Amino acid sequence: MNMLIRIGLPTLLLGLVSCSDRPATPPAAPAAVPAAPRVAAAAAPSPAVLHEAALRGEVASVQAALDAGADVNGADEEGRTALMLAAFDGHTGAVDLLLRRGARVDSQDAAGRTALMYAASGPNTPTVQRLLAAAPTVDLRDREEHFTALMFAAAEGQAENVRALLQAKADPTLTDVDGDTARKFALERGFTAVAALLEAPAQAATP
């Protein structure tokens, strides 16, 4: 069993934005020409611009990047989308905007992790709840260890996230590739209160 702490996003992720990411300014029309030649529309911003704004939770910058044509579902080299990056640190405003602009809630990165998994691993219950409102596949598993969002939440001792996921009908009996459940992760990490929620999931799921 190889549960990752905060899903293994160490340095935080990105080396994303450099000055070269900004679109070039179109050249001015030549002087003394009766009608200026048509200038191509400005290129959509690099996905890194949107990703950087999402990671920082800068809602206005996310909005500007999307309005300029950034792909709301564009992914980086690890398959991470803006929605995942916003979810990781609980930037609920950015998550809400991205979802309203068409972000796919069940997109998976190269390891199979979703925005819900990213959010569930930290103290981000409002973000978890906003993602759940978008009707994700709550028991989707990652590709490497078959972890679910509930397992990530339990392993990090995030009791309120566990409660929210149980209310959304997350299945506490599911196991990873080693046969371990979310409750076992909680017990092994010393999160006894979380383990108790998972031992009596029906009561935990009661609002």
mmCIF file with all atom_site columns, C-alpha atoms in Angstrom:
data_model
loop_
_atom_site.group_PDB
_atom_site.id
_atom_site.type_symbol
_atom_site.label_atom_id
_atom_site.label_alt_id
_atom_site.label_comp_id
_atom_site.label_asym_id
_atom_site.label_entity_id
_atom_site.label_seq_id
_atom_site.pdbx_PDB_ins_code
_atom_site.Cartn_x
_atom_site.Cartn_y
_atom_site.Cartn_z
_atom_site.occupancy
_atom_site.B_iso_or_equiv
_atom_site.pdbx_formal_charge
_atom_site.auth_seq_id
_atom_site.auth_comp_id
_atom_site.auth_asym_id
_atom_site.auth_atom_id
_atom_site.pdbx_PDB_model_num
ATOM 1   C CA . MET A 1 1   ? 0.000   0.000  0.000   1.00 0.00 ? 1   MET A CA 1
ATOM 2   C CA . ASN A 1 2   ? 1.484   3.260  -1.092  1.00 0.00 ? 2   ASN A CA 1
ATOM 3   C CA . MET A 1 3   ? -0.936  6.009  -0.111  1.00 0.00 ? 3   MET A CA 1
ATOM 4   C CA . LEU A 1 4   ? 0.384   9.381  -1.127  1.00 0.00 ? 4   LEU A CA 1
ATOM 5   C CA . ILE A 1 5   ? 0.369   12.342 1.236   1.00 0.00 ? 5   ILE A CA 1
ATOM 6   C CA . ARG A 1 6   ? -1.628  15.146 -0.431  1.00 0.00 ? 6   ARG A CA 1
ATOM 7   C CA . ILE A 1 7   ? -1.563  12.971 -3.544  1.00 0.00 ? 7   ILE A CA 1
ATOM 8   C CA . GLY A 1 8   ? 2.075   13.471 -4.225  1.00 0.00 ? 8   GLY A CA 1
ATOM 9   C CA . LEU A 1 9   ? 2.084   16.940 -5.690  1.00 0.00 ? 9   LEU A CA 1
ATOM 10  C CA . PRO A 1 10  ? 5.288   18.082 -4.138  1.00 0.00 ? 10  PRO A CA 1
ATOM 11  C CA . THR A 1 11  ? 6.669   21.367 -5.335  1.00 0.00 ? 11  THR A CA 1
ATOM 12  C CA . LEU A 1 12  ? 3.442   22.260 -6.457  1.00 0.00 ? 12  LEU A CA 1
ATOM 13  C CA . LEU A 1 13  ? 3.306   21.053 -9.780  1.00 0.00 ? 13  LEU A CA 1
ATOM 14  C CA . LEU A 1 14  ? 4.076   23.405 -12.336 1.00 0.00 ? 14  LEU A CA 1
ATOM 15  C CA . GLY A 1 15  ? 6.996   25.334 -13.664 1.00 0.00 ? 15  GLY A CA 1
ATOM 16  C CA . LEU A 1 16  ? 4.149   26.502 -15.722 1.00 0.00 ? 16  LEU A CA 1
ATOM 17  C CA . VAL A 1 17  ? 4.411   30.026 -16.902 1.00 0.00 ? 17  VAL A CA 1
ATOM 18  C CA . SER A 1 18  ? 7.269   31.774 -18.593 1.00 0.00 ? 18  SER A CA 1
ATOM 19  C CA . CYS A 1 19  ? 7.344   35.053 -20.418 1.00 0.00 ? 19  CYS A CA 1
ATOM 20  C CA . SER A 1 20  ? 7.304   33.215 -23.724 1.00 0.00 ? 20  SER A CA 1
ATOM 21  C CA . ASP A 1 21  ? 3.805   31.985 -22.969 1.00 0.00 ? 21  ASP A CA 1
ATOM 22  C CA . ARG A 1 22  ? 2.268   35.353 -23.703 1.00 0.00 ? 22  ARG A CA 1
ATOM 23  C CA . PRO A 1 23  ? 0.874   35.816 -27.227 1.00 0.00 ? 23  PRO A CA 1
ATOM 24  C CA . ALA A 1 24  ? 2.892   38.071 -29.482 1.00 0.00 ? 24  ALA A CA 1
ATOM 25  C CA . THR A 1 25  ? 1.484   41.500 -30.302 1.00 0.00 ? 25  THR A CA 1
ATOM 26  C CA . PRO A 1 26  ? 0.459   41.669 -33.990 1.00 0.00 ? 26  PRO A CA 1
ATOM 27  C CA . PRO A 1 27  ? 2.610   44.078 -36.057 1.00 0.00 ? 27  PRO A CA 1
ATOM 28  C CA . ALA A 1 28  ? 1.122   47.461 -36.824 1.00 0.00 ? 28  ALA A CA 1
ATOM 29  C CA . ALA A 1 29  ? -0.266  47.984 -40.318 1.00 0.00 ? 29  ALA A CA 1
ATOM 30  C CA . PRO A 1 30  ? 2.217   49.675 -42.708 1.00 0.00 ? 30  PRO A CA 1
ATOM 31  C CA . ALA A 1 31  ? 1.829   53.408 -43.124 1.00 0.00 ? 31  ALA A CA 1
ATOM 32  C CA . ALA A 1 32  ? 0.458   54.907 -46.349 1.00 0.00 ? 32  ALA A CA 1
ATOM 33  C CA . VAL A 1 33  ? -1.649  51.884 -47.196 1.00 0.00 ? 33  VAL A CA 1
ATOM 34  C CA . PRO A 1 34  ? -5.273  52.778 -47.867 1.00 0.00 ? 34  PRO A CA 1
ATOM 35  C CA . ALA A 1 35  ? -6.687  49.762 -46.086 1.00 0.00 ? 35  ALA A CA 1
ATOM 36  C CA . ALA A 1 36  ? -4.771  47.908 -43.442 1.00 0.00 ? 36  ALA A CA 1
ATOM 37  C CA . PRO A 1 37  ? -4.268  44.226 -44.188 1.00 0.00 ? 37  PRO A CA 1
ATOM 38  C CA . ARG A 1 38  ? -6.322  41.808 -42.160 1.00 0.00 ? 38  ARG A CA 1
ATOM 39  C CA . VAL A 1 39  ? -4.541  40.849 -38.967 1.00 0.00 ? 39  VAL A CA 1
ATOM 40  C CA . ALA A 1 40  ? -5.001  37.315 -37.722 1.00 0.00 ? 40  ALA A CA 1
ATOM 41  C CA . ALA A 1 41  ? -6.933  36.997 -34.514 1.00 0.00 ? 41  ALA A CA 1
ATOM 42  C CA . ALA A 1 42  ? -4.758  36.854 -31.434 1.00 0.00 ? 42  ALA A CA 1
ATOM 43  C CA . ALA A 1 43  ? -3.846  33.313 -30.507 1.00 0.00 ? 43  ALA A CA 1
ATOM 44  C CA . ALA A 1 44  ? -5.550  31.753 -27.525 1.00 0.00 ? 44  ALA A CA 1
ATOM 45  C CA . PRO A 1 45  ? -3.364  31.930 -24.428 1.00 0.00 ? 45  PRO A CA 1
ATOM 46  C CA . SER A 1 46  ? -1.142  29.022 -23.536 1.00 0.00 ? 46  SER A CA 1
ATOM 47  C CA . PRO A 1 47  ? -2.813  26.437 -21.298 1.00 0.00 ? 47  PRO A CA 1
ATOM 48  C CA . ALA A 1 48  ? -0.140  27.319 -18.739 1.00 0.00 ? 48  ALA A CA 1
ATOM 49  C CA . VAL A 1 49  ? -1.685  30.764 -18.279 1.00 0.00 ? 49  VAL A CA 1
ATOM 50  C CA . LEU A 1 50  ? -5.017  29.240 -17.279 1.00 0.00 ? 50  LEU A CA 1
ATOM 51  C CA . HIS A 1 51  ? -3.348  26.578 -15.150 1.00 0.00 ? 51  HIS A CA 1
ATOM 52  C CA . GLU A 1 52  ? -1.265  29.109 -13.236 1.00 0.00 ? 52  GLU A CA 1
ATOM 53  C CA . ALA A 1 53  ? -4.338  31.224 -12.496 1.00 0.00 ? 53  ALA A CA 1
ATOM 54  C CA . ALA A 1 54  ? -6.344  28.170 -11.415 1.00 0.00 ? 54  ALA A CA 1
ATOM 55  C CA . LEU A 1 55  ? -3.590  26.918 -9.145  1.00 0.00 ? 55  LEU A CA 1
ATOM 56  C CA . ARG A 1 56  ? -3.470  30.291 -7.411  1.00 0.00 ? 56  ARG A CA 1
ATOM 57  C CA . GLY A 1 57  ? -7.238  30.594 -7.250  1.00 0.00 ? 57  GLY A CA 1
ATOM 58  C CA . GLU A 1 58  ? -7.215  33.880 -9.157  1.00 0.00 ? 58  GLU A CA 1
ATOM 59  C CA . VAL A 1 59  ? -10.786 33.922 -10.400 1.00 0.00 ? 59  VAL A CA 1
ATOM 60  C CA . ALA A 1 60  ? -10.449 37.104 -12.460 1.00 0.00 ? 60  ALA A CA 1
ATOM 61  C CA . SER A 1 61  ? -7.370  35.715 -14.231 1.00 0.00 ? 61  SER A CA 1
ATOM 62  C CA . VAL A 1 62  ? -9.129  32.405 -14.865 1.00 0.00 ? 62  VAL A CA 1
ATOM 63  C CA . GLN A 1 63  ? -12.038 34.340 -16.351 1.00 0.00 ? 63  GLN A CA 1
ATOM 64  C CA . ALA A 1 64  ? -9.708  36.417 -18.525 1.00 0.00 ? 64  ALA A CA 1
ATOM 65  C CA . ALA A 1 65  ? -7.872  33.352 -19.832 1.00 0.00 ? 65  ALA A CA 1
ATOM 66  C CA . LEU A 1 66  ? -11.131 31.601 -20.666 1.00 0.00 ? 66  LEU A CA 1
ATOM 67  C CA . ASP A 1 67  ? -12.522 34.719 -22.349 1.00 0.00 ? 67  ASP A CA 1
ATOM 68  C CA . ALA A 1 68  ? -9.335  34.912 -24.426 1.00 0.00 ? 68  ALA A CA 1
ATOM 69  C CA . GLY A 1 69  ? -9.948  31.386 -25.700 1.00 0.00 ? 69  GLY A CA 1
ATOM 70  C CA . ALA A 1 70  ? -8.025  29.127 -23.322 1.00 0.00 ? 70  ALA A CA 1
ATOM 71  C CA . ASP A 1 71  ? -9.258  25.534 -23.427 1.00 0.00 ? 71  ASP A CA 1
ATOM 72  C CA . VAL A 1 72  ? -11.078 24.922 -20.152 1.00 0.00 ? 72  VAL A CA 1
ATOM 73  C CA . ASN A 1 73  ? -10.220 21.215 -20.414 1.00 0.00 ? 73  ASN A CA 1
ATOM 74  C CA . GLY A 1 74  ? -6.660  21.624 -21.655 1.00 0.00 ? 74  GLY A CA 1
ATOM 75  C CA . ALA A 1 75  ? -4.188  19.425 -19.789 1.00 0.00 ? 75  ALA A CA 1
ATOM 76  C CA . ASP A 1 76  ? -0.505  19.764 -18.907 1.00 0.00 ? 76  ASP A CA 1
ATOM 77  C CA . GLU A 1 77  ? 2.132   17.116 -19.550 1.00 0.00 ? 77  GLU A CA 1
ATOM 78  C CA . GLU A 1 78  ? 0.883   15.116 -16.547 1.00 0.00 ? 78  GLU A CA 1
ATOM 79  C CA . GLY A 1 79  ? -2.721  15.289 -17.684 1.00 0.00 ? 79  GLY A CA 1
ATOM 80  C CA . ARG A 1 80  ? -3.712  17.837 -15.040 1.00 0.00 ? 80  ARG A CA 1
ATOM 81  C CA . THR A 1 81  ? -6.457  20.267 -15.938 1.00 0.00 ? 81  THR A CA 1
ATOM 82  C CA . ALA A 1 82  ? -7.211  23.696 -14.540 1.00 0.00 ? 82  ALA A CA 1
ATOM 83  C CA . LEU A 1 83  ? -10.070 22.173 -12.551 1.00 0.00 ? 83  LEU A CA 1
ATOM 84  C CA . MET A 1 84  ? -7.720  19.747 -10.808 1.00 0.00 ? 84  MET A CA 1
ATOM 85  C CA . LEU A 1 85  ? -5.233  22.486 -9.986  1.00 0.00 ? 85  LEU A CA 1
ATOM 86  C CA . ALA A 1 86  ? -7.909  24.784 -8.576  1.00 0.00 ? 86  ALA A CA 1
ATOM 87  C CA . ALA A 1 87  ? -9.355  21.900 -6.565  1.00 0.00 ? 87  ALA A CA 1
ATOM 88  C CA . PHE A 1 88  ? -6.042  20.916 -4.982  1.00 0.00 ? 88  PHE A CA 1
ATOM 89  C CA . ASP A 1 89  ? -5.846  23.946 -2.705  1.00 0.00 ? 89  ASP A CA 1
ATOM 90  C CA . GLY A 1 90  ? -9.580  24.400 -2.316  1.00 0.00 ? 90  GLY A CA 1
ATOM 91  C CA . HIS A 1 91  ? -10.096 27.394 -4.586  1.00 0.00 ? 91  HIS A CA 1
ATOM 92  C CA . THR A 1 92  ? -13.859 26.983 -4.710  1.00 0.00 ? 92  THR A CA 1
ATOM 93  C CA . GLY A 1 93  ? -14.519 30.191 -6.652  1.00 0.00 ? 93  GLY A CA 1
ATOM 94  C CA . ALA A 1 94  ? -12.196 29.114 -9.452  1.00 0.00 ? 94  ALA A CA 1
ATOM 95  C CA . VAL A 1 95  ? -13.648 25.589 -9.378  1.00 0.00 ? 95  VAL A CA 1
ATOM 96  C CA . ASP A 1 96  ? -17.161 26.985 -9.658  1.00 0.00 ? 96  ASP A CA 1
ATOM 97  C CA . LEU A 1 97  ? -16.218 29.197 -12.607 1.00 0.00 ? 97  LEU A CA 1
ATOM 98  C CA . LEU A 1 98  ? -14.434 26.382 -14.434 1.00 0.00 ? 98  LEU A CA 1
ATOM 99  C CA . LEU A 1 99  ? -17.390 24.047 -13.990 1.00 0.00 ? 99  LEU A CA 1
ATOM 100 C CA . ARG A 1 100 ? -19.794 26.702 -15.241 1.00 0.00 ? 100 ARG A CA 1
ATOM 101 C CA . ARG A 1 101 ? -17.561 27.178 -18.279 1.00 0.00 ? 101 ARG A CA 1
ATOM 102 C CA . GLY A 1 102 ? -17.638 23.490 -19.176 1.00 0.00 ? 102 GLY A CA 1
ATOM 103 C CA . ALA A 1 103 ? -14.815 21.838 -17.248 1.00 0.00 ? 103 ALA A CA 1
ATOM 104 C CA . ARG A 1 104 ? -15.288 18.073 -17.206 1.00 0.00 ? 104 ARG A CA 1
ATOM 105 C CA . VAL A 1 105 ? -15.612 16.989 -13.590 1.00 0.00 ? 105 VAL A CA 1
ATOM 106 C CA . ASP A 1 106 ? -14.526 13.396 -14.271 1.00 0.00 ? 106 ASP A CA 1
ATOM 107 C CA . SER A 1 107 ? -11.391 14.181 -16.292 1.00 0.00 ? 107 SER A CA 1
ATOM 108 C CA . GLN A 1 108 ? -8.458  12.087 -15.092 1.00 0.00 ? 108 GLN A CA 1
ATOM 109 C CA . ASP A 1 109 ? -4.774  12.949 -15.086 1.00 0.00 ? 109 ASP A CA 1
ATOM 110 C CA . ALA A 1 110 ? -2.041  10.586 -16.244 1.00 0.00 ? 110 ALA A CA 1
ATOM 111 C CA . ALA A 1 111 ? -2.338  8.644  -12.977 1.00 0.00 ? 111 ALA A CA 1
ATOM 112 C CA . GLY A 1 112 ? -6.129  8.541  -13.191 1.00 0.00 ? 112 GLY A CA 1
ATOM 113 C CA . ARG A 1 113 ? -6.780  11.118 -10.466 1.00 0.00 ? 113 ARG A CA 1
ATOM 114 C CA . THR A 1 114 ? -9.737  13.470 -10.697 1.00 0.00 ? 114 THR A CA 1
ATOM 115 C CA . ALA A 1 115 ? -10.427 16.944 -9.355  1.00 0.00 ? 115 ALA A CA 1
ATOM 116 C CA . LEU A 1 116 ? -12.533 15.337 -6.624  1.00 0.00 ? 116 LEU A CA 1
ATOM 117 C CA . MET A 1 117 ? -9.564  13.245 -5.503  1.00 0.00 ? 117 MET A CA 1
ATOM 118 C CA . TYR A 1 118 ? -7.338  16.326 -5.512  1.00 0.00 ? 118 TYR A CA 1
ATOM 119 C CA . ALA A 1 119 ? -9.794  18.265 -3.383  1.00 0.00 ? 119 ALA A CA 1
ATOM 120 C CA . ALA A 1 120 ? -10.675 15.397 -1.043  1.00 0.00 ? 120 ALA A CA 1
ATOM 121 C CA . SER A 1 121 ? -7.067  14.934 0.053   1.00 0.00 ? 121 SER A CA 1
ATOM 122 C CA . GLY A 1 122 ? -6.960  18.356 1.768   1.00 0.00 ? 122 GLY A CA 1
ATOM 123 C CA . PRO A 1 123 ? -9.047  20.582 4.052   1.00 0.00 ? 123 PRO A CA 1
ATOM 124 C CA . ASN A 1 124 ? -11.243 21.666 1.179   1.00 0.00 ? 124 ASN A CA 1
ATOM 125 C CA . THR A 1 125 ? -14.791 20.629 2.082   1.00 0.00 ? 125 THR A CA 1
ATOM 126 C CA . PRO A 1 126 ? -16.558 23.523 0.264   1.00 0.00 ? 126 PRO A CA 1
ATOM 127 C CA . THR A 1 127 ? -14.650 22.576 -2.880  1.00 0.00 ? 127 THR A CA 1
ATOM 128 C CA . VAL A 1 128 ? -15.514 18.909 -2.428  1.00 0.00 ? 128 VAL A CA 1
ATOM 129 C CA . GLN A 1 129 ? -19.166 19.865 -2.061  1.00 0.00 ? 129 GLN A CA 1
ATOM 130 C CA . ARG A 1 130 ? -19.080 22.044 -5.192  1.00 0.00 ? 130 ARG A CA 1
ATOM 131 C CA . LEU A 1 131 ? -17.533 19.214 -7.184  1.00 0.00 ? 131 LEU A CA 1
ATOM 132 C CA . LEU A 1 132 ? -20.108 16.772 -5.836  1.00 0.00 ? 132 LEU A CA 1
ATOM 133 C CA . ALA A 1 133 ? -22.853 19.145 -6.978  1.00 0.00 ? 133 ALA A CA 1
ATOM 134 C CA . ALA A 1 134 ? -21.534 18.646 -10.522 1.00 0.00 ? 134 ALA A CA 1
ATOM 135 C CA . ALA A 1 135 ? -22.479 14.940 -10.282 1.00 0.00 ? 135 ALA A CA 1
ATOM 136 C CA . PRO A 1 136 ? -19.096 13.267 -10.661 1.00 0.00 ? 136 PRO A CA 1
ATOM 137 C CA . THR A 1 137 ? -18.600 9.523  -10.661 1.00 0.00 ? 137 THR A CA 1
ATOM 138 C CA . VAL A 1 138 ? -17.949 9.523  -6.936  1.00 0.00 ? 138 VAL A CA 1
ATOM 139 C CA . ASP A 1 139 ? -16.276 6.101  -6.796  1.00 0.00 ? 139 ASP A CA 1
ATOM 140 C CA . LEU A 1 140 ? -14.020 6.565  -9.807  1.00 0.00 ? 140 LEU A CA 1
ATOM 141 C CA . ARG A 1 141 ? -10.631 4.951  -9.124  1.00 0.00 ? 141 ARG A CA 1
ATOM 142 C CA . ASP A 1 142 ? -7.174  6.103  -10.078 1.00 0.00 ? 142 ASP A CA 1
ATOM 143 C CA . ARG A 1 143 ? -5.191  3.955  -12.482 1.00 0.00 ? 143 ARG A CA 1
ATOM 144 C CA . GLU A 1 144 ? -2.168  3.184  -10.329 1.00 0.00 ? 144 GLU A CA 1
ATOM 145 C CA . GLU A 1 145 ? -3.506  1.981  -6.974  1.00 0.00 ? 145 GLU A CA 1
ATOM 146 C CA . HIS A 1 146 ? -7.284  2.001  -7.540  1.00 0.00 ? 146 HIS A CA 1
ATOM 147 C CA . PHE A 1 147 ? -7.723  4.687  -4.890  1.00 0.00 ? 147 PHE A CA 1
ATOM 148 C CA . THR A 1 148 ? -11.047 6.516  -4.699  1.00 0.00 ? 148 THR A CA 1
ATOM 149 C CA . ALA A 1 149 ? -11.709 10.047 -3.488  1.00 0.00 ? 149 ALA A CA 1
ATOM 150 C CA . LEU A 1 150 ? -12.967 8.537  -0.223  1.00 0.00 ? 150 LEU A CA 1
ATOM 151 C CA . MET A 1 151 ? -9.677  6.719  0.269   1.00 0.00 ? 151 MET A CA 1
ATOM 152 C CA . PHE A 1 152 ? -7.696  9.926  -0.305  1.00 0.00 ? 152 PHE A CA 1
ATOM 153 C CA . ALA A 1 153 ? -9.860  11.777 2.212   1.00 0.00 ? 153 ALA A CA 1
ATOM 154 C CA . ALA A 1 154 ? -9.623  9.002  4.793   1.00 0.00 ? 154 ALA A CA 1
ATOM 155 C CA . ALA A 1 155 ? -5.864  8.603  4.456   1.00 0.00 ? 155 ALA A CA 1
ATOM 156 C CA . GLU A 1 156 ? -5.391  12.317 5.106   1.00 0.00 ? 156 GLU A CA 1
ATOM 157 C CA . GLY A 1 157 ? -7.792  12.421 8.051   1.00 0.00 ? 157 GLY A CA 1
ATOM 158 C CA . GLN A 1 158 ? -10.230 14.767 6.331   1.00 0.00 ? 158 GLN A CA 1
ATOM 159 C CA . ALA A 1 159 ? -13.345 13.886 8.321   1.00 0.00 ? 159 ALA A CA 1
ATOM 160 C CA . GLU A 1 160 ? -15.644 16.489 6.785   1.00 0.00 ? 160 GLU A CA 1
ATOM 161 C CA . ASN A 1 161 ? -14.663 15.388 3.297   1.00 0.00 ? 161 ASN A CA 1
ATOM 162 C CA . VAL A 1 162 ? -15.339 11.784 4.285   1.00 0.00 ? 162 VAL A CA 1
ATOM 163 C CA . ARG A 1 163 ? -18.740 12.806 5.578   1.00 0.00 ? 163 ARG A CA 1
ATOM 164 C CA . ALA A 1 164 ? -19.566 14.735 2.376   1.00 0.00 ? 164 ALA A CA 1
ATOM 165 C CA . LEU A 1 165 ? -18.489 11.818 0.207   1.00 0.00 ? 165 LEU A CA 1
ATOM 166 C CA . LEU A 1 166 ? -20.548 9.348  2.209   1.00 0.00 ? 166 LEU A CA 1
ATOM 167 C CA . GLN A 1 167 ? -23.566 11.626 1.850   1.00 0.00 ? 167 GLN A CA 1
ATOM 168 C CA . ALA A 1 168 ? -22.922 11.481 -1.903  1.00 0.00 ? 168 ALA A CA 1
ATOM 169 C CA . LYS A 1 169 ? -23.087 7.659  -1.699  1.00 0.00 ? 169 LYS A CA 1
ATOM 170 C CA . ALA A 1 170 ? -19.365 6.937  -1.902  1.00 0.00 ? 170 ALA A CA 1
ATOM 171 C CA . ASP A 1 171 ? -18.836 3.241  -1.230  1.00 0.00 ? 171 ASP A CA 1
ATOM 172 C CA . PRO A 1 172 ? -16.675 2.624  1.876   1.00 0.00 ? 172 PRO A CA 1
ATOM 173 C CA . THR A 1 173 ? -16.349 -1.084 1.114   1.00 0.00 ? 173 THR A CA 1
ATOM 174 C CA . LEU A 1 174 ? -14.294 -0.602 -2.041  1.00 0.00 ? 174 LEU A CA 1
ATOM 175 C CA . THR A 1 175 ? -10.693 -1.797 -1.904  1.00 0.00 ? 175 THR A CA 1
ATOM 176 C CA . ASP A 1 176 ? -7.486  -0.737 -3.626  1.00 0.00 ? 176 ASP A CA 1
ATOM 177 C CA . VAL A 1 177 ? -5.077  -3.052 -5.446  1.00 0.00 ? 177 VAL A CA 1
ATOM 178 C CA . ASP A 1 178 ? -3.838  -4.358 -2.084  1.00 0.00 ? 178 ASP A CA 1
ATOM 179 C CA . GLY A 1 179 ? -7.313  -5.063 -0.762  1.00 0.00 ? 179 GLY A CA 1
ATOM 180 C CA . ASP A 1 180 ? -7.284  -2.101 1.642   1.00 0.00 ? 180 ASP A CA 1
ATOM 181 C CA . THR A 1 181 ? -10.357 0.013  2.371   1.00 0.00 ? 181 THR A CA 1
ATOM 182 C CA . ALA A 1 182 ? -10.672 3.693  3.205   1.00 0.00 ? 182 ALA A CA 1
ATOM 183 C CA . ARG A 1 183 ? -11.244 2.730  6.843   1.00 0.00 ? 183 ARG A CA 1
ATOM 184 C CA . LYS A 1 184 ? -7.991  0.779  6.940   1.00 0.00 ? 184 LYS A CA 1
ATOM 185 C CA . PHE A 1 185 ? -6.097  3.800  5.609   1.00 0.00 ? 185 PHE A CA 1
ATOM 186 C CA . ALA A 1 186 ? -7.601  5.943  8.367   1.00 0.00 ? 186 ALA A CA 1
ATOM 187 C CA . LEU A 1 187 ? -6.705  3.419  11.069  1.00 0.00 ? 187 LEU A CA 1
ATOM 188 C CA . GLU A 1 188 ? -3.155  2.971  9.841   1.00 0.00 ? 188 GLU A CA 1
ATOM 189 C CA . ARG A 1 189 ? -2.607  6.746  9.888   1.00 0.00 ? 189 ARG A CA 1
ATOM 190 C CA . GLY A 1 190 ? -4.118  7.113  13.353  1.00 0.00 ? 190 GLY A CA 1
ATOM 191 C CA . PHE A 1 191 ? -7.312  8.889  12.298  1.00 0.00 ? 191 PHE A CA 1
ATOM 192 C CA . THR A 1 192 ? -9.647  7.030  14.620  1.00 0.00 ? 192 THR A CA 1
ATOM 193 C CA . ALA A 1 193 ? -12.530 9.496  14.307  1.00 0.00 ? 193 ALA A CA 1
ATOM 194 C CA . VAL A 1 194 ? -12.461 9.102  10.530  1.00 0.00 ? 194 VAL A CA 1
ATOM 195 C CA . ALA A 1 195 ? -12.322 5.329  10.901  1.00 0.00 ? 195 ALA A CA 1
ATOM 196 C CA . ALA A 1 196 ? -15.403 5.518  13.121  1.00 0.00 ? 196 ALA A CA 1
ATOM 197 C CA . LEU A 1 197 ? -17.291 7.416  10.402  1.00 0.00 ? 197 LEU A CA 1
ATOM 198 C CA . LEU A 1 198 ? -16.378 4.704  7.934   1.00 0.00 ? 198 LEU A CA 1
ATOM 199 C CA . GLU A 1 199 ? -17.355 1.943  10.358  1.00 0.00 ? 199 GLU A CA 1
ATOM 200 C CA . ALA A 1 200 ? -20.878 3.364  10.546  1.00 0.00 ? 200 ALA A CA 1
ATOM 201 C CA . PRO A 1 201 ? -21.274 5.028  7.157   1.00 0.00 ? 201 PRO A CA 1
ATOM 202 C CA . ALA A 1 202 ? -25.072 5.227  7.293   1.00 0.00 ? 202 ALA A CA 1
ATOM 203 C CA . GLN A 1 203 ? -24.961 7.416  10.401  1.00 0.00 ? 203 GLN A CA 1
ATOM 204 C CA . ALA A 1 204 ? -22.074 9.468  9.012   1.00 0.00 ? 204 ALA A CA 1
ATOM 205 C CA . ALA A 1 205 ? -24.043 10.148 5.856   1.00 0.00 ? 205 ALA A CA 1
ATOM 206 C CA . THR A 1 206 ? -26.970 11.594 7.772   1.00 0.00 ? 206 THR A CA 1
ATOM 207 C CA . PRO A 1 207 ? -26.906 15.387 7.314   1.00 0.00 ? 207 PRO A CA 1
#
